[in-house]
Structures are given as structure tokens and as C-alpha cells.
Short mmCIF file of C-alpha atoms and ligand atoms in Angstrom, two decimals:
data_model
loop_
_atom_site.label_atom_id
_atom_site.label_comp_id
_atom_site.label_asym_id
_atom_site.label_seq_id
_atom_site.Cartn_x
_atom_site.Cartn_y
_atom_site.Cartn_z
CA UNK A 1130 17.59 -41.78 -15.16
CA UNK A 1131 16.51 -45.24 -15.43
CA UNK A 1132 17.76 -48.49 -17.87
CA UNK A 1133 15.28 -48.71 -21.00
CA UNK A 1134 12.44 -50.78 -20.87
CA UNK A 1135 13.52 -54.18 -22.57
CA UNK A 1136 10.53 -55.93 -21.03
CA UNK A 1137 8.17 -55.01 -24.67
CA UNK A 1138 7.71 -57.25 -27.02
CA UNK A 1139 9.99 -57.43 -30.27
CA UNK A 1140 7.44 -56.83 -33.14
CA UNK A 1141 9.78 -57.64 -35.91
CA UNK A 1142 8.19 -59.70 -39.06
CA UNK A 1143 9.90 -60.38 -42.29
CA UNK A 1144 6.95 -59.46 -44.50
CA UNK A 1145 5.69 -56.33 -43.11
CA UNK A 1146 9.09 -54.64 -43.80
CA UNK A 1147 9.61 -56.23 -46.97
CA UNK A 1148 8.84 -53.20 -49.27
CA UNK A 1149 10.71 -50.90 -46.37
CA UNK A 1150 14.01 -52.87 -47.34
CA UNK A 1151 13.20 -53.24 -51.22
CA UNK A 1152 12.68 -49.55 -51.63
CA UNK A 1153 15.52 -48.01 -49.57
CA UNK A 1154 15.63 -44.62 -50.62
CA UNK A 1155 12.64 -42.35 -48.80
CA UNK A 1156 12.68 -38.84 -47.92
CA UNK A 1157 12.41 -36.97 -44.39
CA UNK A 1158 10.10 -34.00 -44.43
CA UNK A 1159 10.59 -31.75 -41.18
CA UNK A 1160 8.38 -28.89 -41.25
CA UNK A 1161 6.22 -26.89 -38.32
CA UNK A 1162 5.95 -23.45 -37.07
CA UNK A 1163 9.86 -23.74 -36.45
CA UNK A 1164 10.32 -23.12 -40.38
CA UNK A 1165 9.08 -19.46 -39.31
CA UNK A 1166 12.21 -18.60 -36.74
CA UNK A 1167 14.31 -20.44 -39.70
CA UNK A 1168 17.13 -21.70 -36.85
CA UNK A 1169 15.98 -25.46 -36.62
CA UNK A 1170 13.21 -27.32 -34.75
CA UNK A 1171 15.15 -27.46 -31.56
CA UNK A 1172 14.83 -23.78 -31.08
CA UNK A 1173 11.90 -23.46 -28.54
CA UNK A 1174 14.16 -25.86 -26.12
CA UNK A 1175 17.69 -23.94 -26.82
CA UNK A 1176 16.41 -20.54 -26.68
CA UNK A 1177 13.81 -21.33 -23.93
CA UNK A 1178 11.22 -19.29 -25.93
CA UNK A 1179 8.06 -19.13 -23.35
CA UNK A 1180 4.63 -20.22 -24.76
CA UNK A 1181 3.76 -16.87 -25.59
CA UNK A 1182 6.55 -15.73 -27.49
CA UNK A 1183 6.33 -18.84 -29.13
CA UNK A 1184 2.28 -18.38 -29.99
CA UNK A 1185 3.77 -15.40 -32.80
CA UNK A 1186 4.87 -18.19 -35.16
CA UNK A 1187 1.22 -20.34 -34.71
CA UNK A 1188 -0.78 -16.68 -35.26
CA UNK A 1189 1.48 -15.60 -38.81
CA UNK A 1190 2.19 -19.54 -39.97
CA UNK A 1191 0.61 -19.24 -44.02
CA UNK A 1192 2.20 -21.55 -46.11
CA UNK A 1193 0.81 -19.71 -49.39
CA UNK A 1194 3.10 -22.00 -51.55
CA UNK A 1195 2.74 -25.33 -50.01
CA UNK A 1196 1.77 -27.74 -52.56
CA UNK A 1197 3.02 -30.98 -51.50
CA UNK A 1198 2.10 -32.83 -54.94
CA UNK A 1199 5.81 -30.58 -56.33
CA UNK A 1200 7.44 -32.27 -53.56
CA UNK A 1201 6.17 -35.66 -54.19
CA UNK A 1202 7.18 -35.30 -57.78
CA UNK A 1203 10.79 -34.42 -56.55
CA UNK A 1204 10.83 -37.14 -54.33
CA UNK A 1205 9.88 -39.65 -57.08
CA UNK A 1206 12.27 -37.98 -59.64
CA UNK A 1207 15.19 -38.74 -57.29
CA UNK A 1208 14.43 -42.42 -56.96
CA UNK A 1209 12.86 -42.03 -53.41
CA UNK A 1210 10.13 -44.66 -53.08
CA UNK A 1211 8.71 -43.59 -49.96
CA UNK A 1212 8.62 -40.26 -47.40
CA UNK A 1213 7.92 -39.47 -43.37
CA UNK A 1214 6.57 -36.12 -42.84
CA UNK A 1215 6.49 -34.89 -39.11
CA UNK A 1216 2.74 -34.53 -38.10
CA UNK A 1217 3.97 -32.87 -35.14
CA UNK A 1218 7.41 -32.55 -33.84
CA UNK A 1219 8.67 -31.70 -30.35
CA UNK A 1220 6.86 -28.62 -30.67
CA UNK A 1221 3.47 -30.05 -30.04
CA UNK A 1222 1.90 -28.08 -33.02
CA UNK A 1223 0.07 -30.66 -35.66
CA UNK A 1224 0.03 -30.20 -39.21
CA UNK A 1225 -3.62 -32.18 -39.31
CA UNK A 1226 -6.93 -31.01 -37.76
CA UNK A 1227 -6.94 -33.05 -34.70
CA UNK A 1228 -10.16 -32.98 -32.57
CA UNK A 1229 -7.80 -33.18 -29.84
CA UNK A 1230 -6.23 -29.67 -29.48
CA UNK A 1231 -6.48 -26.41 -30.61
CA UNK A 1232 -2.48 -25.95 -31.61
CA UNK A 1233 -3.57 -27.30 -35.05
CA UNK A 1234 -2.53 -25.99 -38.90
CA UNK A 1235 -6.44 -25.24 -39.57
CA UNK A 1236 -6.68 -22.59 -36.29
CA UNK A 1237 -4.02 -20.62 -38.31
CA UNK A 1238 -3.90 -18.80 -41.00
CA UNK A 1239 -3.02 -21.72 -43.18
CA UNK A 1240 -6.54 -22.94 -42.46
CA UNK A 1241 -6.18 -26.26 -43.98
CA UNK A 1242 -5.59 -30.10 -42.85
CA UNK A 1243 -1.64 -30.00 -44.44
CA UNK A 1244 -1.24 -33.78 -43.74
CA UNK A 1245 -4.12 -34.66 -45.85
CA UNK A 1246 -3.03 -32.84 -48.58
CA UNK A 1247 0.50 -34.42 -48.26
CA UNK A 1248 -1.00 -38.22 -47.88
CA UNK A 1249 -3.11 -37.77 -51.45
CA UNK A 1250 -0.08 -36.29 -53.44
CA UNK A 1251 2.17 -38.39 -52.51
CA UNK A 1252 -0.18 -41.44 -52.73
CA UNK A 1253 -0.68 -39.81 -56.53
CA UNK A 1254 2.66 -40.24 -57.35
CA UNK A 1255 3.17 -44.15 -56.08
CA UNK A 1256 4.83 -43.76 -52.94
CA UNK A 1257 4.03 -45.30 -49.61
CA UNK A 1258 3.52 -42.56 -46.84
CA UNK A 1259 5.25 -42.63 -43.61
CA UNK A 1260 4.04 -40.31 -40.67
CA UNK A 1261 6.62 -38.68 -37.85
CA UNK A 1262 4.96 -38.13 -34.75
CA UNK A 1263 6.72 -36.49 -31.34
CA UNK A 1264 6.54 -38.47 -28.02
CA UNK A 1265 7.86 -35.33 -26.53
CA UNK A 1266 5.18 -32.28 -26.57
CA UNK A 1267 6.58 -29.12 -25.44
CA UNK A 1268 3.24 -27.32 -25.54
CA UNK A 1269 0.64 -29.55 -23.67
CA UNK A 1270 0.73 -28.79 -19.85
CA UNK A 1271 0.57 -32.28 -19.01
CA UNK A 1272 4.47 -32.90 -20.09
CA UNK A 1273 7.08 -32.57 -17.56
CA UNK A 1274 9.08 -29.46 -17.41
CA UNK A 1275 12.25 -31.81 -17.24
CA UNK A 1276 15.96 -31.00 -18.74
CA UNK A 1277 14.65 -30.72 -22.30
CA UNK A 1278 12.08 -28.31 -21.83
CA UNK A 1279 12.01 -24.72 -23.20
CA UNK A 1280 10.74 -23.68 -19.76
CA UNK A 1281 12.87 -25.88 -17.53
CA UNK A 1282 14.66 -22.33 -16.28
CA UNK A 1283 11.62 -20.07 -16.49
CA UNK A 1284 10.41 -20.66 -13.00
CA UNK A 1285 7.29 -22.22 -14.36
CA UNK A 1286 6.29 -25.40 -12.21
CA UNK A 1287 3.43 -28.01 -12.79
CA UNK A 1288 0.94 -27.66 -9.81
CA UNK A 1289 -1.57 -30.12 -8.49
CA UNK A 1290 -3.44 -30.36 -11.46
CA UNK A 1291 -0.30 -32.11 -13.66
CA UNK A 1292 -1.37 -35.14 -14.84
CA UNK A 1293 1.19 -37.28 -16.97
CA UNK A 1294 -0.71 -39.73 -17.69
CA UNK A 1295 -3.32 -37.00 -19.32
CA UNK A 1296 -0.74 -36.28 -21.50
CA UNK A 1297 -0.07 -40.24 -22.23
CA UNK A 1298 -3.93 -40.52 -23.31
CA UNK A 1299 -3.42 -37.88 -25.26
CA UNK A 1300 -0.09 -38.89 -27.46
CA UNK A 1301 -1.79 -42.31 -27.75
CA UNK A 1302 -5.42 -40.27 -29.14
CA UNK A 1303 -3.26 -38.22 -31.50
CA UNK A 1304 -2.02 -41.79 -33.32
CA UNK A 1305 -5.43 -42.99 -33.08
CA UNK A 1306 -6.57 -40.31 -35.22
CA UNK A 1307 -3.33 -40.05 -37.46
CA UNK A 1308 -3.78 -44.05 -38.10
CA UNK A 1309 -8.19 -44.23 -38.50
CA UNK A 1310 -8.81 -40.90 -40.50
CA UNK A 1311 -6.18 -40.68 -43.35
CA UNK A 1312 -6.38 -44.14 -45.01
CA UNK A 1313 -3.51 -46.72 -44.83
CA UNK A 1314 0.05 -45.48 -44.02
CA UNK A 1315 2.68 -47.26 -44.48
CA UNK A 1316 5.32 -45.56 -41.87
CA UNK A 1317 4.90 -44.85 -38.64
CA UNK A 1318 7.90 -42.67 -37.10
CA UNK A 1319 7.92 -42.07 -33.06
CA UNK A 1320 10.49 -40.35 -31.61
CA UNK A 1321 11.76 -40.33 -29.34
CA UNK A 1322 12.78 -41.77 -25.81
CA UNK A 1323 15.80 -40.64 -23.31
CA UNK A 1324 15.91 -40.86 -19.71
CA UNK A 1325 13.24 -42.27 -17.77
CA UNK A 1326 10.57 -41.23 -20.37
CA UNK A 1327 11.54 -44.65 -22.38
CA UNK A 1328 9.09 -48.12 -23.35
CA UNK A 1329 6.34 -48.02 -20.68
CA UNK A 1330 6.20 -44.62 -19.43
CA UNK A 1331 4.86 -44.08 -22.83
CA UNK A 1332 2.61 -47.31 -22.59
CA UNK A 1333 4.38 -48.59 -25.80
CA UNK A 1334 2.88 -52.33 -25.47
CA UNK A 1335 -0.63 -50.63 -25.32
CA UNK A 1336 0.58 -48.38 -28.27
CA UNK A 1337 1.75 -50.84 -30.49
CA UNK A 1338 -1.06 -53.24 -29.85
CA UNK A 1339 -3.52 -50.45 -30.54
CA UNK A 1340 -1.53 -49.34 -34.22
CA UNK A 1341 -1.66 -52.53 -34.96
CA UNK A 1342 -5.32 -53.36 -34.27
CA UNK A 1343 -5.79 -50.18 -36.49
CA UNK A 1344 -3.04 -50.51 -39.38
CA UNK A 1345 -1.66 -54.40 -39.26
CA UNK A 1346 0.70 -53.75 -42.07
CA UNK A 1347 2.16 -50.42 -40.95
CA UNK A 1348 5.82 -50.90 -39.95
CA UNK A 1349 7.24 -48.70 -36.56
CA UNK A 1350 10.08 -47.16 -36.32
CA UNK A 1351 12.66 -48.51 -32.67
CA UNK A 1352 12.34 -45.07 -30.57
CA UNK A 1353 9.21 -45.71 -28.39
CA UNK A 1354 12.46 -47.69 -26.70
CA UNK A 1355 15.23 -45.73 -27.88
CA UNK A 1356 17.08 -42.41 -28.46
CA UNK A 1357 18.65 -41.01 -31.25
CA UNK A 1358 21.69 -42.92 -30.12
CA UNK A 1359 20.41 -46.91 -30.87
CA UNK A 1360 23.11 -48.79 -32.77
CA UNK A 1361 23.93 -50.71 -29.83
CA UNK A 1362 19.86 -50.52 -28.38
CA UNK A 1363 19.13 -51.79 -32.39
CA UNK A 1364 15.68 -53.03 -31.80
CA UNK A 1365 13.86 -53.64 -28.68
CA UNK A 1366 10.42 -52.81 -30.06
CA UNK A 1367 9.00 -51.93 -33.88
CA UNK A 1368 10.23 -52.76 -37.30
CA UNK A 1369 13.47 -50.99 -38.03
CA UNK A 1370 16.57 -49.40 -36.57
CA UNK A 1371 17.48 -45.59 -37.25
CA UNK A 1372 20.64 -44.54 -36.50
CA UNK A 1373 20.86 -40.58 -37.14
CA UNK A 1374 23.70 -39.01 -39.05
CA UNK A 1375 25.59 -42.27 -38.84
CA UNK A 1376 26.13 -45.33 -41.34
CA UNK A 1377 27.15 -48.36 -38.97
CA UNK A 1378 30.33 -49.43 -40.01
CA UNK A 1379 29.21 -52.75 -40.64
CA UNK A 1380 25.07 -52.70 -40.93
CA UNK A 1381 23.33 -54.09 -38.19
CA UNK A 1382 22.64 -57.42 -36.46
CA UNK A 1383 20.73 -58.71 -33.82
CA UNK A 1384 22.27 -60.73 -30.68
CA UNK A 1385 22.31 -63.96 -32.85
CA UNK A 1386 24.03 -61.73 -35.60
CA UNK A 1387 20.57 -61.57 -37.86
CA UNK A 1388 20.38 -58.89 -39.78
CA UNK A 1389 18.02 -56.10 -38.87
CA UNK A 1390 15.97 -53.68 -41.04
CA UNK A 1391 17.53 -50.64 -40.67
CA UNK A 1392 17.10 -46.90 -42.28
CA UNK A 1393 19.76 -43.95 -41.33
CA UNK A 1394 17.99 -40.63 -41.44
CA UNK A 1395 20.55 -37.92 -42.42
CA UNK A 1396 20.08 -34.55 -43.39
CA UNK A 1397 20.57 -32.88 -46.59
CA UNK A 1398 22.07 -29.81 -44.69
CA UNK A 1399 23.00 -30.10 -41.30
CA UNK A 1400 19.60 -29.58 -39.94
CA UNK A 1401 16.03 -31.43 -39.46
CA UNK A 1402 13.90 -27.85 -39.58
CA UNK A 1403 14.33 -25.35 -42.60
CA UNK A 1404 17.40 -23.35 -41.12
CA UNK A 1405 18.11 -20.17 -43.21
CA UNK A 1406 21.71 -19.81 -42.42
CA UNK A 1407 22.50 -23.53 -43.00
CA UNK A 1408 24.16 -24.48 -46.24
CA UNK A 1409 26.74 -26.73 -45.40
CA UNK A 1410 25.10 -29.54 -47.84
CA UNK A 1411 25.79 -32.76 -49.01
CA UNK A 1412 26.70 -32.68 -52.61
CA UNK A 1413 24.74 -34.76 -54.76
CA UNK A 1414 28.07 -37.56 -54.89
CA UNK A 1415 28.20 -37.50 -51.25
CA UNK A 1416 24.39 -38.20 -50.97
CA UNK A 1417 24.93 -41.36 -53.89
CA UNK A 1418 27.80 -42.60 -51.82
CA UNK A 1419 25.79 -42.74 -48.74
CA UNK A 1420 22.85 -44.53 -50.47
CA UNK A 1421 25.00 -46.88 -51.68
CA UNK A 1422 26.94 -47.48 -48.11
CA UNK A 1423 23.67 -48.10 -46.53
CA UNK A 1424 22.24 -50.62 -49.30
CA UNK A 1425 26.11 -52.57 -49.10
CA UNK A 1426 25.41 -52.90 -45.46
CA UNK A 1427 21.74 -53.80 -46.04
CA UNK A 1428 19.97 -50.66 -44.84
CA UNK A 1429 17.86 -47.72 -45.97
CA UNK A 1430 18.25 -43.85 -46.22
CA UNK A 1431 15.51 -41.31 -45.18
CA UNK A 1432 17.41 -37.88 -46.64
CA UNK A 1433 15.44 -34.98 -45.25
CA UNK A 1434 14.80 -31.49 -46.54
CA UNK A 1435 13.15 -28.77 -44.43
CA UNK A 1436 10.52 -26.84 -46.39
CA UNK A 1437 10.33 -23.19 -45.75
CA UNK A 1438 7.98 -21.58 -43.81
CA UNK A 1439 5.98 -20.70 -47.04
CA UNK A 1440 5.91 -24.60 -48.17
CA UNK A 1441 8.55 -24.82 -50.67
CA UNK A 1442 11.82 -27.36 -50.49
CA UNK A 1443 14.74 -24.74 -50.60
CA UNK A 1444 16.05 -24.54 -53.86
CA UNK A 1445 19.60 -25.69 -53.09
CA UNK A 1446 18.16 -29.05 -51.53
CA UNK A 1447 15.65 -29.28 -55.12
CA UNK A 1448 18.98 -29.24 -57.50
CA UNK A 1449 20.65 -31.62 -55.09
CA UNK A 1450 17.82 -33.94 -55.10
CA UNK A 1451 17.44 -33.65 -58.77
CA UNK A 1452 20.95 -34.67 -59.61
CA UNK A 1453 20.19 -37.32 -57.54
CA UNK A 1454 17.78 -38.71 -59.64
CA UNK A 1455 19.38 -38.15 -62.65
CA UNK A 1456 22.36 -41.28 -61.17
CA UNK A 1457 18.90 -42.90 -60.05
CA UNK A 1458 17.51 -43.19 -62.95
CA UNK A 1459 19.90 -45.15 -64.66
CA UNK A 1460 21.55 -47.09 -61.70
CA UNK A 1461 18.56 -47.45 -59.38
CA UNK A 1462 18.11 -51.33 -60.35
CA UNK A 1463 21.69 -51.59 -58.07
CA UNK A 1464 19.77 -50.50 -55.36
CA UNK A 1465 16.07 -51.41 -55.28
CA UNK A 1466 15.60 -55.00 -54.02
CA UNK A 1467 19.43 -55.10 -53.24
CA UNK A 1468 21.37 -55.49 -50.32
CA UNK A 1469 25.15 -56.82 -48.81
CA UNK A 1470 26.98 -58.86 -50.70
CA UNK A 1471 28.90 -61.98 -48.88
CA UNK A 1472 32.52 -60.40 -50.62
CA UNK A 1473 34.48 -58.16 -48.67
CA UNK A 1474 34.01 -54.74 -49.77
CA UNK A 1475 36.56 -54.18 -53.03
CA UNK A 1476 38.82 -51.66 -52.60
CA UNK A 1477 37.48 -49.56 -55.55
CA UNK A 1478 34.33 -49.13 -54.30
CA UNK A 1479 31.35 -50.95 -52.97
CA UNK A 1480 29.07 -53.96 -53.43
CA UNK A 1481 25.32 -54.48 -53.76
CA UNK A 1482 23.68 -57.37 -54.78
CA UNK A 1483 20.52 -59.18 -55.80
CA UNK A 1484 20.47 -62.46 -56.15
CA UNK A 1485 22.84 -63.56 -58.37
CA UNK A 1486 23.44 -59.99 -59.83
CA UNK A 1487 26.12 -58.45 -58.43
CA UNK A 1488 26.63 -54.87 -58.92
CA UNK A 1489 29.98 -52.75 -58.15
CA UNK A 1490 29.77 -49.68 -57.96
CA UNK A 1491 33.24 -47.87 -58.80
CA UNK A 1492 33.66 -44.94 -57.00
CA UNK A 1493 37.65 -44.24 -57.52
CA UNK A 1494 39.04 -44.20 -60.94
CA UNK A 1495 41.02 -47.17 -61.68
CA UNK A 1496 44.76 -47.36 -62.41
CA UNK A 1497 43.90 -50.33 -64.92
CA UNK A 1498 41.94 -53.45 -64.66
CA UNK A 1499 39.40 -53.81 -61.91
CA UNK A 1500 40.15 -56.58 -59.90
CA UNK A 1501 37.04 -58.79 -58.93
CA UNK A 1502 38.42 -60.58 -55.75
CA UNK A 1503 37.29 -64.07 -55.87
CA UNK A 1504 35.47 -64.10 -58.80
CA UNK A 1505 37.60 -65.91 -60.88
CA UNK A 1506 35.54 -68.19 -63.31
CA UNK A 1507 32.42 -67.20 -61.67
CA UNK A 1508 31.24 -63.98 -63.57
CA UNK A 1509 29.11 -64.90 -66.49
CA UNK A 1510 28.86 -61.29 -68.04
CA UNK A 1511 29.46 -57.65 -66.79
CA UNK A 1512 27.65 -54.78 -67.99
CA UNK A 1513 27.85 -50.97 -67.82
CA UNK A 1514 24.26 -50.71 -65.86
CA UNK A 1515 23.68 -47.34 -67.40
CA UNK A 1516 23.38 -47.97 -70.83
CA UNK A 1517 24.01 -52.08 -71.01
CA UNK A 1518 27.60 -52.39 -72.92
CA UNK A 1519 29.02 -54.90 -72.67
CA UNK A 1520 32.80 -55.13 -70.54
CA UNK A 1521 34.58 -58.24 -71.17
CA UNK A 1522 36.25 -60.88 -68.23
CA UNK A 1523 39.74 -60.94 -69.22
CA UNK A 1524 42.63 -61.88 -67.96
CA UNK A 1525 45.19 -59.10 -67.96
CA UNK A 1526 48.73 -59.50 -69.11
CA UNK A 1527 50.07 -58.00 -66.05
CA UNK A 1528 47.68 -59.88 -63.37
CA UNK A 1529 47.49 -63.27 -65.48
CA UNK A 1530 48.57 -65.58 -62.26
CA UNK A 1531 45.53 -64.21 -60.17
CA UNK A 1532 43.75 -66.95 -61.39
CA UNK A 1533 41.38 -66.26 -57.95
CA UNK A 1534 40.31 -62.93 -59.27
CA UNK A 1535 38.17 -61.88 -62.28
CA UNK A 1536 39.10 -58.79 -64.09
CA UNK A 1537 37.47 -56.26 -66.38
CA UNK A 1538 38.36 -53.04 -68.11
CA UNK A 1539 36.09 -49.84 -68.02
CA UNK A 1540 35.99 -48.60 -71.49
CA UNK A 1541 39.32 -46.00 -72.28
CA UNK A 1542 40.32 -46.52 -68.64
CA UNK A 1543 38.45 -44.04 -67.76
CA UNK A 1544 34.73 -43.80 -65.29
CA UNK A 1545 32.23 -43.22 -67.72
CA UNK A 1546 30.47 -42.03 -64.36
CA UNK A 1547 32.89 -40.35 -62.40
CA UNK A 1548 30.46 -40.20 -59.05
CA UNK A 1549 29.68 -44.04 -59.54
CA UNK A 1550 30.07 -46.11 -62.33
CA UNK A 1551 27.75 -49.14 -61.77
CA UNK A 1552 28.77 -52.36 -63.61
CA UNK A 1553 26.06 -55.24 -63.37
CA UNK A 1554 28.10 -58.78 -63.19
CA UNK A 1555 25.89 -61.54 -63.70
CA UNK A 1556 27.64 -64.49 -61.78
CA UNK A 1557 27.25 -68.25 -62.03
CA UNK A 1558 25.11 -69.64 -59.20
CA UNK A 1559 23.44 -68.57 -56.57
CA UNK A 1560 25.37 -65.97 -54.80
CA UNK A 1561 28.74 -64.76 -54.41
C1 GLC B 2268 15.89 -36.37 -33.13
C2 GLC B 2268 15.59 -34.92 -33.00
C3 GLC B 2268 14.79 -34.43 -34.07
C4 GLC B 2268 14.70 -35.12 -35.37
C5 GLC B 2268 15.02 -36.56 -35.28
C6 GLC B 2268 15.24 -37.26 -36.59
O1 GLC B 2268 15.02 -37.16 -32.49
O2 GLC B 2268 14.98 -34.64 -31.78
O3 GLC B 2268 14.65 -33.09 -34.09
O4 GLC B 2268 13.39 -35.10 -35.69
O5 GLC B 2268 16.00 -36.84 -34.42
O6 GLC B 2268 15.78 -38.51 -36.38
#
């Protein structure tokens, strides 16, 4: 095991990620032949499932109901602005007709380029399209049957003919296509490094250089330098930071203490790949509180669902996602274009802000007035952001020598939104 590669090149621009941190809702898609075994897209490696046993899944995989414009209308009815679908996963199997391989969605029975048909309905609906693709490739005979592998206890070995770098041309020809035949996308995911297989054993510099010769705008994700495990790593190389199933307690920062673009990826269940038996899910407040946690701490979420193997977003993840939206719809100007505040976080809840809109978002039911720490004299109105009343600043009986503090009441003491009541405080100047 060797150190990570520092010695790349940081590739972090404001502009390019601008949109990335306006928009910061997006949704994961994980989806291969794994949906077919139903027990998570790690299963090849943990069950050590040989390439033959393996080939079942690529000869039956017919996603009769896979219509990826229903999912991008989901996705836009729950606020999300943007989604990452994994082109090909650890697996090696792509979901696009590469001219590379064989182990492609149109040699199966589905018969049809899926990523295509995912880029245009998606791109119908508004949203910028992110692609995942695996640095790992458990099915090209180039990769090294290391500790990760499914057949790293089979007795298989590489002979004479293993060529690593074979494999390297290859990842690198895969992106090429993914980035010159399907238009402009806005994402690109890689994932992911560990061990010696980290920065150049991938040739990231040449990688990078060559996406952005092909797609200047497109922002990269940190994990051609990184694991899973980067809020410490943060960013060596690409755009943005994604720590997995985690919310940094406090955002994250460069060495100067800049803060970096950053995007958690959690899952709606508890796994990436549709998983039959899983259904330990996030309720729809749980899911709002976490959006809200990563905008106060200036970061994005990518929520992912795992369609089945027939195409369709299990029904328990569609009703979560739709409740989603229905908070989104009236509170998503407290997160779009928002981020930290310079206030501590209240006790009551949370803070997001935009300029010199403040927005707190009340997530435990008061025992009277909410207390505005350090915003006495400086809040110009407060509003119920879901249908514009009007609270007034007053100044309690009971708290009237807080002169520091700003106070408000929410109408009959009670949250008119119990899973976050969002009230818009317009302050005087700049920022708070
Ligand atoms: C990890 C896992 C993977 C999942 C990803 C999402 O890299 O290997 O299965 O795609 O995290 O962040």
C-alpha cells in the first residue's frame, strides 16, 4: 500500500462548479446487472461469483419497464436539479454501446444504448446530467486480481499476457467515448481509488487533461485520488469532495480554511444497487433534514435510488421522493443558491442563507418565541416561506432585556410545518 498521489494538479475553479453548488439537490442512480441478484452491487466481490456464474445476469438482463423520462420527472418533482447514473460500476458491464467491449446493455436482451436514453430524458426535463464511471473493472482481464476482486480466492492468476496498462488505455477509451458521443455532460463521477491503485496508476493528469480537452465545463468528482473515505484527503484533484454516508460536522475547508465544493452521496435505503431485502429507509423528514445540514454547511446531496432489474425506482423510494418534493416545492428557494450562514447554528434548527436572506429552518417545535441570536435590530421582515405571512419582530414580555436577540412568534405556537417550518428573514445589510 502506498501514500496517495498528491503530486496532480488541483483543478478547482469557481465558475465551473457554480451551478453544482447553486443546485444542491441531485439524485444517484445505481443500476447494472447487479439489480438482477437484488443483494447490492458489491455482490460479485463478497460472494466471489466467478465470471461465468456471473455471465447468467448479462444473458437474462431485460429491463422491459425502463423508461428513464418517469424517473427524470420524479427527480424534478422532488426539487433535484441534477442526477449521476453509473455507466458502469465495479462490475465492468456498461449501460452504453461502447465500441470497446462486448459486456455492453445492447449484446443483451435489453438491446438498447440505456445511457442515451437516460441523457435525452433527463435533458427533457431541465436537468444537468452527471455520469458515474468505475476505475475498478472486475470483468476485464487486464485488472489485477488484488484484495477486492471476486476471484482473489479462486485460484485464478494473471499469466504473461496481463497487461495493466491495457486495462489503463482502456478505462481512459471508455471516458473518451462517454464524454465525445452523448453531447455535453455536466458530471463526471470516478470512483474510486484505495491502495496503490490511487492518482497516477490511473494516469489521472493524462485523464483530466484529456476530459477537459473534450468537455471544458464538465466538473469531476475527488476519487481518481481518493477513497470513499476523503474528508480529511478533501480535494487533491477535480471539482468537489464526496464524503459517503457522512455530513462533515462542520462542511469542508481547504488547508487555508477555504471552503470547498462538496456533495455527500447517501442512500435512500442502505444500499447503492436495488437490494430486495433492504428497507431500512430514510423517511422523507430525515431526507429534508439532511438536505438542509448539507446546504448550512455549504454542500450538496446526491440521494440515490437503485432501480430494479426491470427499470423501475422501487415504489417505497418513489413516495419518499415525492414527499420530498412536496417540502421542495414550497421551501426550495431556502436551498437553491444558498449556503452557511456566518451565525452559529440556533438551537431550534438550522441556518441557510443567501445574501442577505436568511432562512431558518425550525425543525423542533418551540416552547414560545424563537430566539434570533444576534439579530437584534437587524431583521427587516420575517416571513413564513411557504405561503408568505407575515411573522412580526417583537420583543417578548418575558425575554424583553435580550436586547442582542430578535424574536418572532410562529402563528398559534405551533409549526405550521412540523418536518421544517422555513421562515425567510430579510435582514439589514449585507450579511449576518
Ligand atoms: C463506493 C462503492 C460504491 C458506490 C459508491 C458511491 O465507491 O464502491 O459501490 O458506488 O461508493 O459513492
Amino acid at each position: 500500500m502506498t501514500a496517495p498521489n498528491t503530486n496532480v494538479t488541483n483543478q478547482l475553479t469557481g465558475s465551473r462548479t457554480d451551478w453544482h453548488t447553486h443546485d444542491r439537490f441531485g439524485l444517484f442512480i445505481h443500476w447494472g446487472l447487479y439489480a438482477i441478484p437484488a443483494r447490492g452491487e458489491w455482490l460479485r466481490k463478497q460472494e466471489k461469483i466467478s465470471d461465468a456464474q456471473y455471465q447468467v445476469y448479462f444473458d437474462e438482463f431485460n429491463p422491459t419497464r425502463y423508461d428513464p423520462r418517469t424517473w427524470a420527472s420524479l427527480a424534478k418533482r422532488a426539487g433535484q436539479k441534477y442526477a449521476v447514473l453509473t455507466a458502469r460500476h465495479h462490475e465492468g458491464f456498461c449501460l452504453f454501446d461502447s465500441k470497446l467491449t462486448d459486456f455492453k446493455a445492447t449484446n443483451t436482451p435489453a438491446g438498447r444504448d440505456l445511457v442515451r436514453e437516460y441523457l435525452d430524458a433527463f435533458r427533457e426535463e431541465g436537468l444537468k446530467v452527471g455520469l458515474y464511471n468505475s476505475l475498478l473493472d472486475w470483468h476485464h482481464p487486464d485488472y489485477p486480481i488484488d484484495r477486492l476482486h471476486p476471484l482473489r480466492d479462486s485460484g485464478v492468476t494473471r499469466d504473461d499476457t496481463y497487461d495493466f496498462s491495457r486495462y489503463v488505455d482502456y478505462l481512459h477509451g471508455l471516458v473518451r467515448e462517454l464524454l465525445t458521443n452523448y453531447g455535453k455532460i455536466d458530471i463526471l463521477w470516478l470512483d474510486f481509488s484505495y491502495d496503490d491503485m490511487t492518482g497516477e496508476a490511473w494516469r489521472a493528469q493524462e485523464l483530466v487533461n484529456m476530459i477537459r480537452s473534450l468537455q471544458p465545463d464538465i466538473i469531476i468528482n475527488n476519487r481518481l485520488t481518493t477513497g470513499h473515505t476523503n474528508l480529511k484527503t478533501g480535494l487533491q484533484m477535480g471539482d468537489f469532495s464526496t464524503p459517503e454516508q457522512i455530513i462533515p460536522s462542520s462542511g469542508m475547508v481547504d488547508a487555508q480554511g477555504n471552503p470547498l465544493p462538496w456533495e455527500a452521496c447517501i442512500t435512500i435505503n442502505e444500499s447503492w444497487g436495488y437490494s430486495s431485502g433492504d428497507h431500512n429507509c430514510k423517511n422523507p423528514t430525515d431526507i429534508i433534514h439532511m438536505l438542509v445540514e448539507c446546504v448550512s454547511k455549504n454542500g450538496n446531496l446526491l440521494l440515490n435510488v437503485g432501480p430494479d432489474p426491470k427499470g423501475e425506482i422501487p415504489d417505497e423510494h418513489v413516495d419518499i421522493l415525492e414527499q420530498v418534493g412536496r417540502w421542495m416545492r414550497k421551501n426550495s428557494e431556502s436551498i437553491y443558491g444558498c449556503g452557511s450562514s456566518d451565525l452559529p447554528k440556533p438551537e431550534w434548527g438550522r441556518y441557510t442563507q443567501n445574501g442577505n436572506i436568511l432562512y431558518a429552518h425550525i425543525l423542533d417545535k418551540p416552547m414560545g418565541p424563537i430566539s434570533l441570536n444576534g439579530l437584534g435590530g437587524r431583521v427587516r421582515k420575517a416571513r413564513l416561506l411557504s405561503n408568505g405571512t407575515e411573522l412580526a419582530i417583537s420583543k417578548p414580555w418575558n425575554a424583553a432585556d435580550c436586547v442582542d436577540n430578535a424574536f418572532f412568534y410562529l402563528p398559534g405556537n405551533r409549526m405550521p410545518d412540523p418536518i421544517d417550518t422555513v421562515v425567510m428573514l430579510e435582514l439589514i445589510g449585507d450579511s449576518a
